[in-house]
CSV table of C-alpha atoms and ligand atoms in Angstrom, one decimal:
chain,number,residue,atom,x,y,z
A,1,MET,CA,8.0,93.5,-129.5
A,2,THR,CA,10.2,90.4,-129.4
A,3,HIS,CA,13.7,90.8,-128.1
A,4,LYS,CA,16.3,88.4,-129.5
A,5,ILE,CA,18.9,87.1,-126.9
A,6,ALA,CA,21.9,85.1,-128.0
A,7,VAL,CA,22.7,82.6,-125.3
A,8,LEU,CA,26.3,81.5,-125.4
A,9,PRO,CA,27.0,79.1,-122.5
A,10,GLY,CA,30.6,78.3,-123.3
A,11,ASP,CA,32.8,75.9,-121.4
A,12,GLY,CA,33.2,74.4,-117.9
A,13,ILE,CA,30.4,75.6,-115.6
A,14,GLY,CA,29.1,77.9,-118.4
A,15,PRO,CA,26.3,75.6,-119.5
A,16,GLU,CA,25.1,74.9,-115.9
A,17,ILE,CA,24.9,78.5,-114.8
A,18,THR,CA,23.4,79.9,-118.0
A,19,GLU,CA,20.7,77.2,-117.9
A,20,GLN,CA,19.6,78.6,-114.5
A,21,ALA,CA,19.7,82.2,-115.9
A,22,THR,CA,17.6,81.3,-118.9
A,23,ARG,CA,15.1,79.5,-116.7
A,24,VAL,CA,14.7,82.8,-114.8
A,25,LEU,CA,14.4,84.9,-118.0
A,26,ARG,CA,11.7,82.5,-119.4
A,27,ALA,CA,9.7,82.8,-116.2
A,28,LEU,CA,9.2,86.5,-116.6
A,29,ASP,CA,6.3,87.9,-118.5
A,30,LEU,CA,8.4,89.1,-121.5
A,31,ASP,CA,8.5,88.3,-125.2
A,32,LEU,CA,12.0,86.9,-125.5
A,33,ASP,CA,13.5,84.8,-128.3
A,34,LEU,CA,16.4,82.9,-126.7
A,35,GLN,CA,18.8,81.3,-129.3
A,36,THR,CA,21.6,79.2,-128.0
A,37,MET,CA,25.0,78.5,-129.7
A,38,PRO,CA,28.3,77.1,-128.6
A,39,VAL,CA,31.3,79.5,-128.0
A,40,GLY,CA,34.9,79.1,-126.8
A,41,GLY,CA,36.2,75.6,-126.4
A,42,ALA,CA,32.8,74.1,-127.1
A,43,ALA,CA,32.7,75.9,-130.5
A,44,TYR,CA,36.2,74.9,-131.2
A,45,ASP,CA,35.3,71.2,-130.7
A,46,GLN,CA,32.2,71.5,-132.9
A,47,PHE,CA,33.3,74.0,-135.6
A,48,GLY,CA,37.2,74.3,-135.3
A,49,HIS,CA,37.1,77.9,-134.1
A,50,PRO,CA,36.2,79.6,-130.7
A,51,LEU,CA,34.0,82.2,-132.4
A,52,PRO,CA,32.8,80.7,-135.7
A,53,PRO,CA,31.0,83.0,-138.2
A,54,GLN,CA,27.5,81.7,-137.5
A,55,VAL,CA,27.9,82.4,-133.8
A,56,LEU,CA,29.3,85.9,-134.5
A,57,GLU,CA,26.3,86.5,-136.8
A,58,LEU,CA,23.8,85.4,-134.1
A,59,ALA,CA,25.6,87.7,-131.6
A,60,LYS,CA,25.5,90.7,-134.0
A,61,SER,CA,21.8,90.2,-134.8
A,62,ALA,CA,20.8,89.9,-131.1
A,63,ASP,CA,19.6,92.7,-128.8
A,64,ALA,CA,21.8,91.3,-126.1
A,65,ILE,CA,24.1,88.3,-125.4
A,66,LEU,CA,24.0,86.2,-122.3
A,67,PHE,CA,27.4,84.7,-122.0
A,68,GLY,CA,28.5,81.9,-119.6
A,69,ALA,CA,32.3,81.5,-119.4
A,70,VAL,CA,35.0,80.1,-121.7
A,71,GLY,CA,38.2,78.3,-121.2
A,72,ASP,CA,39.6,75.0,-120.1
A,73,TRP,CA,43.1,73.7,-119.4
A,74,LYS,CA,42.6,71.1,-122.2
A,75,TYR,CA,42.8,73.9,-124.8
A,76,ASP,CA,46.1,75.4,-123.4
A,77,SER,CA,48.2,73.9,-126.1
A,78,LEU,CA,46.2,75.5,-129.0
A,79,ALA,CA,47.6,78.4,-131.0
A,80,ARG,CA,46.7,81.7,-129.3
A,81,GLU,CA,44.0,82.6,-132.0
A,82,LEU,CA,42.2,79.3,-131.4
A,83,ARG,CA,42.1,79.6,-127.6
A,84,PRO,CA,38.6,79.8,-126.1
A,85,GLU,CA,39.3,83.2,-124.5
A,86,GLN,CA,39.7,84.7,-128.0
A,87,ALA,CA,35.9,84.4,-128.4
A,88,ILE,CA,35.4,87.2,-125.8
A,89,LEU,CA,38.0,89.5,-127.4
A,90,GLY,CA,36.4,88.8,-130.9
A,91,LEU,CA,32.9,89.6,-129.6
A,92,ARG,CA,34.1,92.9,-127.9
A,93,LYS,CA,35.8,94.0,-131.1
A,94,ALA,CA,33.1,93.0,-133.6
A,95,LEU,CA,30.3,94.6,-131.5
A,96,GLY,CA,32.4,97.6,-130.4
A,97,LEU,CA,31.7,96.9,-126.7
A,98,PHE,CA,33.6,99.8,-125.2
A,99,ALA,CA,31.9,100.2,-121.8
A,100,ASN,CA,32.4,97.6,-119.1
A,101,LEU,CA,30.1,97.9,-116.1
A,102,ARG,CA,31.0,95.9,-113.1
A,103,PRO,CA,28.9,96.2,-110.0
A,104,ALA,CA,30.5,95.1,-106.7
A,105,ILE,CA,27.6,94.4,-104.3
A,106,LEU,CA,28.0,92.8,-100.9
A,107,TYR,CA,24.7,91.6,-99.7
A,108,PRO,CA,24.5,92.0,-95.9
A,109,GLN,CA,23.8,88.3,-95.6
A,110,LEU,CA,27.3,87.6,-97.1
A,111,ALA,CA,29.3,90.2,-95.1
A,112,ASN,CA,31.4,87.5,-93.5
A,113,ALA,CA,32.7,86.4,-97.0
A,114,SER,CA,34.8,89.5,-97.3
A,115,SER,CA,38.3,89.7,-96.0
A,116,LEU,CA,37.5,93.2,-94.7
A,117,LYS,CA,35.7,93.9,-91.5
A,118,PRO,CA,31.9,93.4,-91.9
A,119,GLU,CA,31.2,97.0,-90.9
A,120,VAL,CA,33.5,98.3,-93.6
A,121,VAL,CA,31.9,96.3,-96.4
A,122,SER,CA,28.4,95.2,-95.4
A,123,GLY,CA,25.9,96.7,-97.8
A,124,LEU,CA,28.6,97.8,-100.3
A,125,ASP,CA,27.1,98.7,-103.6
A,126,ILE,CA,29.4,100.3,-106.1
A,127,LEU,CA,29.6,100.3,-109.9
A,128,ILE,CA,32.9,100.5,-111.8
A,129,VAL,CA,32.6,101.7,-115.4
A,130,ARG,CA,35.8,100.7,-117.2
A,131,GLU,CA,36.7,101.8,-120.8
A,132,LEU,CA,37.4,98.5,-122.6
A,133,THR,CA,38.7,99.1,-126.1
A,134,GLY,CA,41.4,101.7,-125.8
A,135,ASP,CA,44.3,102.8,-123.6
A,136,ILE,CA,47.8,101.2,-123.4
A,137,TYR,CA,46.3,97.7,-124.1
A,138,PHE,CA,45.7,98.6,-127.7
A,139,GLY,CA,47.9,101.7,-128.3
A,140,GLN,CA,50.4,101.6,-131.2
A,141,PRO,CA,53.4,101.6,-131.5
A,142,ARG,CA,54.4,98.8,-129.1
A,143,GLY,CA,57.1,96.2,-129.1
A,144,VAL,CA,60.8,95.8,-128.3
A,145,ARG,CA,63.3,98.2,-129.8
A,146,GLU,CA,66.9,99.3,-129.4
A,147,VAL,CA,67.4,102.4,-127.2
A,148,GLU,CA,69.0,105.2,-129.3
A,149,ASP,CA,70.6,107.4,-126.7
A,150,GLY,CA,70.9,108.2,-123.0
A,151,GLN,CA,71.9,106.0,-120.1
A,152,PHE,CA,70.6,102.7,-121.7
A,153,LYS,CA,71.8,103.4,-125.3
A,154,GLY,CA,72.2,100.2,-127.3
A,155,GLU,CA,70.1,98.1,-124.9
A,156,ARG,CA,66.8,96.4,-125.9
A,157,GLN,CA,63.7,98.1,-124.5
A,158,GLY,CA,60.1,97.0,-124.2
A,159,PHE,CA,57.5,99.8,-124.9
A,160,ASP,CA,53.8,100.4,-125.2
A,161,THR,CA,51.7,103.5,-126.0
A,162,MET,CA,49.0,105.0,-123.9
A,163,HIS,CA,46.5,107.2,-125.7
A,164,TYR,CA,42.8,108.1,-125.6
A,165,ALA,CA,41.0,110.0,-128.4
A,166,GLU,CA,38.4,112.6,-127.4
A,167,THR,CA,35.4,110.4,-128.7
A,168,GLU,CA,36.6,107.5,-126.6
A,169,VAL,CA,36.7,109.5,-123.4
A,170,ARG,CA,33.4,111.3,-124.2
A,171,ARG,CA,31.4,108.2,-124.8
A,172,ILE,CA,32.6,106.3,-121.7
A,173,ALA,CA,32.0,109.5,-119.6
A,174,HIS,CA,28.4,109.6,-120.9
A,175,VAL,CA,27.8,106.0,-120.0
A,176,ALA,CA,29.1,106.7,-116.5
A,177,PHE,CA,27.2,109.9,-115.9
A,178,GLN,CA,24.0,108.2,-117.1
A,179,ALA,CA,24.6,105.2,-114.8
A,180,ALA,CA,25.2,107.7,-111.9
A,181,GLN,CA,21.9,109.4,-112.7
A,182,LYS,CA,20.2,106.1,-112.2
A,183,ARG,CA,21.9,105.6,-108.8
A,184,SER,CA,22.9,108.1,-106.1
A,185,LYS,CA,24.2,110.7,-108.6
A,186,LYS,CA,27.8,110.6,-107.5
A,187,LEU,CA,30.6,109.9,-110.0
A,188,CYS,CA,34.3,109.6,-109.3
A,189,SER,CA,36.7,109.7,-112.3
A,190,VAL,CA,39.9,107.9,-111.6
A,191,ASP,CA,43.1,108.9,-113.4
A,192,LYS,CA,46.8,109.6,-113.0
A,193,SER,CA,46.8,113.2,-114.2
A,194,ASN,CA,49.6,114.3,-111.9
A,195,VAL,CA,51.9,112.2,-114.1
A,196,LEU,CA,50.3,111.2,-117.4
A,197,GLU,CA,49.4,113.5,-120.3
A,198,THR,CA,46.7,111.0,-121.4
A,199,SER,CA,45.1,111.3,-117.9
A,200,GLN,CA,45.2,115.1,-118.0
A,201,PHE,CA,43.4,115.0,-121.3
A,202,TRP,CA,40.9,112.4,-119.9
A,203,ARG,CA,40.2,114.7,-116.9
A,204,GLU,CA,39.7,117.7,-119.2
A,205,ILE,CA,37.1,115.9,-121.3
A,206,VAL,CA,35.3,114.3,-118.3
A,207,ILE,CA,34.9,117.8,-116.8
A,208,ASP,CA,33.5,119.1,-120.1
A,209,VAL,CA,31.0,116.2,-120.4
A,210,ALA,CA,29.9,116.9,-116.8
A,211,LYS,CA,28.3,120.2,-118.0
A,212,GLU,CA,25.5,118.0,-119.5
A,213,TYR,CA,24.8,116.3,-116.2
A,214,PRO,CA,24.4,119.1,-113.6
A,215,ASP,CA,22.6,116.7,-111.3
A,216,VAL,CA,25.6,114.4,-110.9
A,217,ALA,CA,28.4,115.4,-108.4
A,218,LEU,CA,31.7,114.7,-110.1
A,219,SER,CA,34.9,114.1,-108.2
A,220,HIS,CA,38.4,113.1,-109.3
A,221,MET,CA,40.9,110.8,-107.7
A,222,TYR,CA,44.4,109.6,-108.6
A,223,VAL,CA,44.5,105.8,-109.2
A,224,ASP,CA,46.9,105.1,-106.4
A,225,ASN,CA,44.7,106.8,-103.9
A,226,ALA,CA,41.6,105.1,-105.3
A,227,ALA,CA,43.2,101.7,-104.8
A,228,MET,CA,43.8,102.7,-101.1
A,229,GLN,CA,40.3,104.2,-100.6
A,230,LEU,CA,38.7,101.1,-102.0
A,231,VAL,CA,40.0,99.0,-99.1
A,232,ARG,CA,39.8,101.8,-96.5
A,233,ALA,CA,36.3,103.0,-97.0
A,234,PRO,CA,34.8,101.4,-100.1
A,235,LYS,CA,31.2,102.6,-99.3
A,236,GLU,CA,32.4,106.2,-99.9
A,237,PHE,CA,32.2,105.4,-103.7
A,238,ASP,CA,29.1,105.0,-105.8
A,239,VAL,CA,30.0,105.0,-109.5
A,240,ILE,CA,33.7,105.0,-110.6
A,241,VAL,CA,34.7,105.7,-114.2
A,242,THR,CA,38.2,105.0,-115.4
A,243,GLY,CA,40.4,103.8,-118.3
A,244,ASN,CA,41.1,100.3,-119.4
A,245,LEU,CA,44.4,99.8,-117.5
A,246,PHE,CA,43.3,101.3,-114.2
A,247,GLY,CA,39.8,99.8,-114.5
A,248,ASP,CA,41.3,96.3,-115.0
A,249,ILE,CA,43.0,96.5,-111.7
A,250,LEU,CA,40.4,98.4,-109.7
A,251,SER,CA,37.5,96.3,-110.8
A,252,ASP,CA,39.2,93.1,-109.7
A,253,GLU,CA,40.1,94.8,-106.4
A,254,ALA,CA,36.4,95.9,-105.9
A,255,ALA,CA,35.2,92.4,-106.8
A,256,MET,CA,37.4,90.8,-104.2
A,257,LEU,CA,36.0,93.2,-101.5
A,258,THR,CA,32.9,91.2,-101.8
A,259,GLY,CA,34.7,87.9,-101.2
A,260,SER,CA,32.4,85.9,-103.5
A,261,ILE,CA,33.3,85.8,-107.2
A,262,GLY,CA,30.2,83.6,-107.8
A,263,MET,CA,27.9,86.6,-107.0
A,264,LEU,CA,29.3,89.2,-109.4
A,265,PRO,CA,27.6,90.1,-112.8
A,266,SER,CA,29.1,92.3,-115.5
A,267,ALA,CA,28.0,94.0,-118.7
A,268,SER,CA,29.9,95.3,-121.7
A,269,LEU,CA,28.0,97.8,-123.9
A,270,ASN,CA,28.3,99.5,-127.2
A,271,SER,CA,26.8,102.9,-128.2
A,272,ALA,CA,23.6,101.2,-129.3
A,273,ASN,CA,23.2,99.7,-125.8
A,274,GLN,CA,23.7,96.3,-127.3
A,275,GLY,CA,25.5,94.3,-124.7
A,276,LEU,CA,27.3,91.2,-123.6
A,277,TYR,CA,26.4,90.1,-120.1
A,278,GLU,CA,28.5,87.6,-118.2
A,279,PRO,CA,29.5,86.6,-114.7
A,280,SER,CA,32.8,88.1,-113.6
A,281,HIS,CA,34.2,84.7,-112.9
A,282,GLY,CA,35.7,82.2,-115.3
A,283,SER,CA,34.7,78.7,-116.4
A,284,ALA,CA,35.8,77.0,-113.2
A,285,PRO,CA,36.8,73.7,-114.8
A,286,ASP,CA,37.6,72.3,-111.3
A,287,ILE,CA,33.9,72.1,-110.4
A,288,ALA,CA,32.4,71.8,-113.9
A,289,GLY,CA,29.6,69.2,-114.3
A,290,LYS,CA,29.2,68.7,-110.5
A,291,ASN,CA,26.1,70.8,-110.2
A,292,MET,CA,27.8,72.9,-107.4
A,293,ALA,CA,28.6,76.2,-109.2
A,294,ASN,CA,27.0,79.3,-108.0
A,295,PRO,CA,24.6,80.5,-110.7
A,296,LEU,CA,23.7,83.8,-109.0
A,297,ALA,CA,26.4,85.9,-110.9
A,298,THR,CA,24.8,84.7,-114.2
A,299,ILE,CA,21.3,85.3,-113.0
A,300,LEU,CA,22.2,88.8,-111.9
A,301,SER,CA,23.9,89.3,-115.3
A,302,ALA,CA,20.5,88.4,-116.9
A,303,ALA,CA,19.0,91.2,-114.7
A,304,MET,CA,21.6,93.7,-116.0
A,305,LEU,CA,20.7,92.6,-119.5
A,306,LEU,CA,17.1,93.5,-118.9
A,307,ARG,CA,18.0,96.8,-117.3
A,308,TYR,CA,20.7,98.1,-119.8
A,309,SER,CA,19.9,96.5,-123.2
A,310,LEU,CA,16.1,96.0,-123.0
A,311,GLY,CA,15.1,98.9,-120.8
A,312,LYS,CA,13.2,96.7,-118.4
A,313,ALA,CA,14.4,98.0,-115.0
A,314,ASP,CA,11.3,96.7,-113.2
A,315,GLN,CA,11.9,93.1,-114.3
A,316,ALA,CA,15.6,93.5,-113.5
A,317,GLN,CA,14.7,94.5,-110.0
A,318,LYS,CA,12.3,91.6,-109.6
A,319,ILE,CA,15.2,89.2,-110.3
A,320,GLU,CA,17.5,91.1,-107.9
A,321,GLN,CA,14.9,91.0,-105.2
A,322,ALA,CA,14.4,87.3,-105.7
A,323,VAL,CA,18.2,86.7,-105.3
A,324,GLN,CA,18.1,88.8,-102.1
A,325,ALA,CA,15.1,86.6,-100.9
A,326,VAL,CA,16.9,83.3,-101.4
A,327,LEU,CA,20.0,84.6,-99.5
A,328,GLU,CA,17.7,85.8,-96.8
A,329,GLN,CA,16.2,82.2,-96.6
A,330,GLY,CA,19.8,81.0,-95.9
A,331,LEU,CA,20.3,79.1,-99.1
A,332,ARG,CA,23.9,78.9,-100.2
A,333,THR,CA,25.9,77.2,-102.9
A,334,ALA,CA,29.2,75.7,-101.7
A,335,ASP,CA,31.4,78.7,-102.5
A,336,ILE,CA,29.4,81.0,-100.1
A,337,PHE,CA,28.3,78.3,-97.6
A,338,GLU,CA,28.6,79.0,-93.9
A,339,GLU,CA,27.8,76.6,-91.0
A,340,GLY,CA,24.2,76.7,-89.9
A,341,LEU,CA,22.8,77.6,-93.4
A,342,THR,CA,21.4,75.4,-96.1
A,343,LYS,CA,23.8,74.1,-98.8
A,344,VAL,CA,22.2,73.8,-102.2
A,345,SER,CA,23.2,72.8,-105.7
A,346,THR,CA,23.3,74.9,-108.8
A,347,SER,CA,19.9,73.7,-110.0
A,348,GLU,CA,18.4,74.0,-106.5
A,349,MET,CA,19.6,77.6,-106.3
A,350,GLY,CA,17.9,78.1,-109.7
A,351,ASP,CA,14.7,76.5,-108.4
A,352,ALA,CA,14.7,78.8,-105.3
A,353,VAL,CA,15.2,82.0,-107.4
A,354,LEU,CA,12.3,80.9,-109.6
A,355,LYS,CA,10.1,80.3,-106.6
A,356,ALA,CA,11.0,83.6,-105.1
A,357,LEU,CA,10.1,85.4,-108.4
A,358,LYS,CA,6.6,84.2,-108.0
B,401,LIG,P1,37.7,80.9,-112.4
B,401,LIG,O1,37.0,82.2,-112.1
B,401,LIG,O2,37.2,80.0,-113.4
B,401,LIG,O3,37.9,80.1,-111.0
B,401,LIG,C1,38.6,80.5,-109.9
B,401,LIG,C2,38.1,79.8,-108.7
B,401,LIG,O4,36.8,80.3,-108.3
B,401,LIG,C3,37.9,78.3,-108.8
B,401,LIG,O5,38.3,77.7,-107.7
B,401,LIG,C4,36.5,78.1,-109.2
B,401,LIG,O6,36.0,76.8,-108.8
B,401,LIG,C5,35.8,79.2,-108.4
B,401,LIG,N1,34.6,79.7,-109.0
B,401,LIG,C6,34.5,80.5,-110.1
B,401,LIG,N2,33.2,80.7,-110.4
B,401,LIG,C7,32.5,80.1,-109.5
B,401,LIG,C8,31.1,79.9,-109.3
B,401,LIG,N3,30.2,80.4,-110.1
B,401,LIG,N4,30.7,79.1,-108.3
B,401,LIG,C9,31.6,78.6,-107.4
B,401,LIG,N5,32.9,78.7,-107.6
B,401,LIG,C10,33.4,79.4,-108.6
B,401,LIG,O7,39.2,81.3,-112.8
B,401,LIG,P2,40.5,80.4,-113.3
B,401,LIG,O8,40.4,79.1,-112.5
B,401,LIG,O9,41.6,81.3,-113.2
B,401,LIG,O10,40.2,80.1,-114.8
B,401,LIG,C11,39.6,79.0,-115.3
B,401,LIG,C12,39.3,79.1,-116.8
B,401,LIG,O11,38.4,80.2,-117.0
B,401,LIG,C13,40.6,79.5,-117.6
B,401,LIG,O12,40.6,78.7,-118.8
B,401,LIG,C14,40.4,81.0,-117.8
B,401,LIG,O13,41.1,81.4,-119.0
B,401,LIG,C15,38.9,81.1,-117.9
B,401,LIG,N6,38.4,82.4,-117.7
B,401,LIG,C16,37.4,82.8,-118.4
B,401,LIG,C17,36.7,84.0,-118.2
B,401,LIG,C18,35.6,84.4,-119.1
B,401,LIG,O14,35.0,83.5,-119.7
B,401,LIG,N7,35.1,85.6,-119.1
B,401,LIG,C19,37.2,84.9,-117.2
B,401,LIG,C20,38.2,84.4,-116.4
B,401,LIG,C21,38.9,83.2,-116.6
């Protein structure tokens, strides 16, 4: 069976890093149909829109999307709807990508890259499952209004609305429980149920979904405590599930524990397991075209693509082991380089991963 993969390299370092990831995918013994199209600023330059209809069509018809990164300062003066970043929002919306999976892994070889003590973070391997299409970011009504009574009567007031429908909580909870089943069977649901009605409801539904996963140990934590525990003892966590707002903050915090943004993959899935896979970093215009970007986050995103959208966990593991092997050999791109090790370019890192695969 042929699997169709839409490859959308994007801007900045996007083309360089996706090139290495597609080399890795092609080297595997899989029947893949990789189709490449521009997205973001590159698509704006060519077609006048960051997500033109033909690119959206390709993305919709594919089993999975391998995405580089979008954005460049040169597009800053464009109208908001034409900015490169709109391509990601458009893809999330059009494909219903409601589940964002962000692993934060700190390979022991890179323990010094973290700002935390090596013993606190070395070997860290956690997964944050963030709801991506609901919560206060999308809730209506929102805006600026006049306060009608009380202490601030007559003043202008900014407001947003936080809400979660039952289906939204159930489906993200299922994704998280199933991810936990594939790992160490521990799931922590993060909310603010001591203050927020939405969070109380979230917790009630997560507890109900848990009945379908008796093999997974469910715990709950308030978001303020979770933010503290992530820097105090991050290895206590395995899988964390949370809403859009809390997940936005906690996933960046967890990413920074590893100290190396160039190493972190991510996946955004819909209910059909169709997914968009991309590195957690941006398009790094400051180093674009210099063959010095770290391609490992994108290569690891390709591994997630195989695991979550194509059901090829064995091939995913092969890639992850190859990445481990090149780190073990002491090969480092500039962003993770330390004295005494071997500095390599983007393409040399790709070469090394390919060699380790064989
Ligand atoms: P960034 O992640 O692009 O870069 C931050 C810093 O990290 C830079 O110094 C960069 O050189 C470095 N860096 C990032 N990825 C790297 C890699 N693989 N290897 C080595 N070094 C790496 O964030 P930014 O500078 O805030 O944003 C730049 C552009 O990217 C902006 O236009 C922004 O909107 C866009 N952006 C896009 C995405 C996305 O496509 N998903 C995400 C975040 C930012």
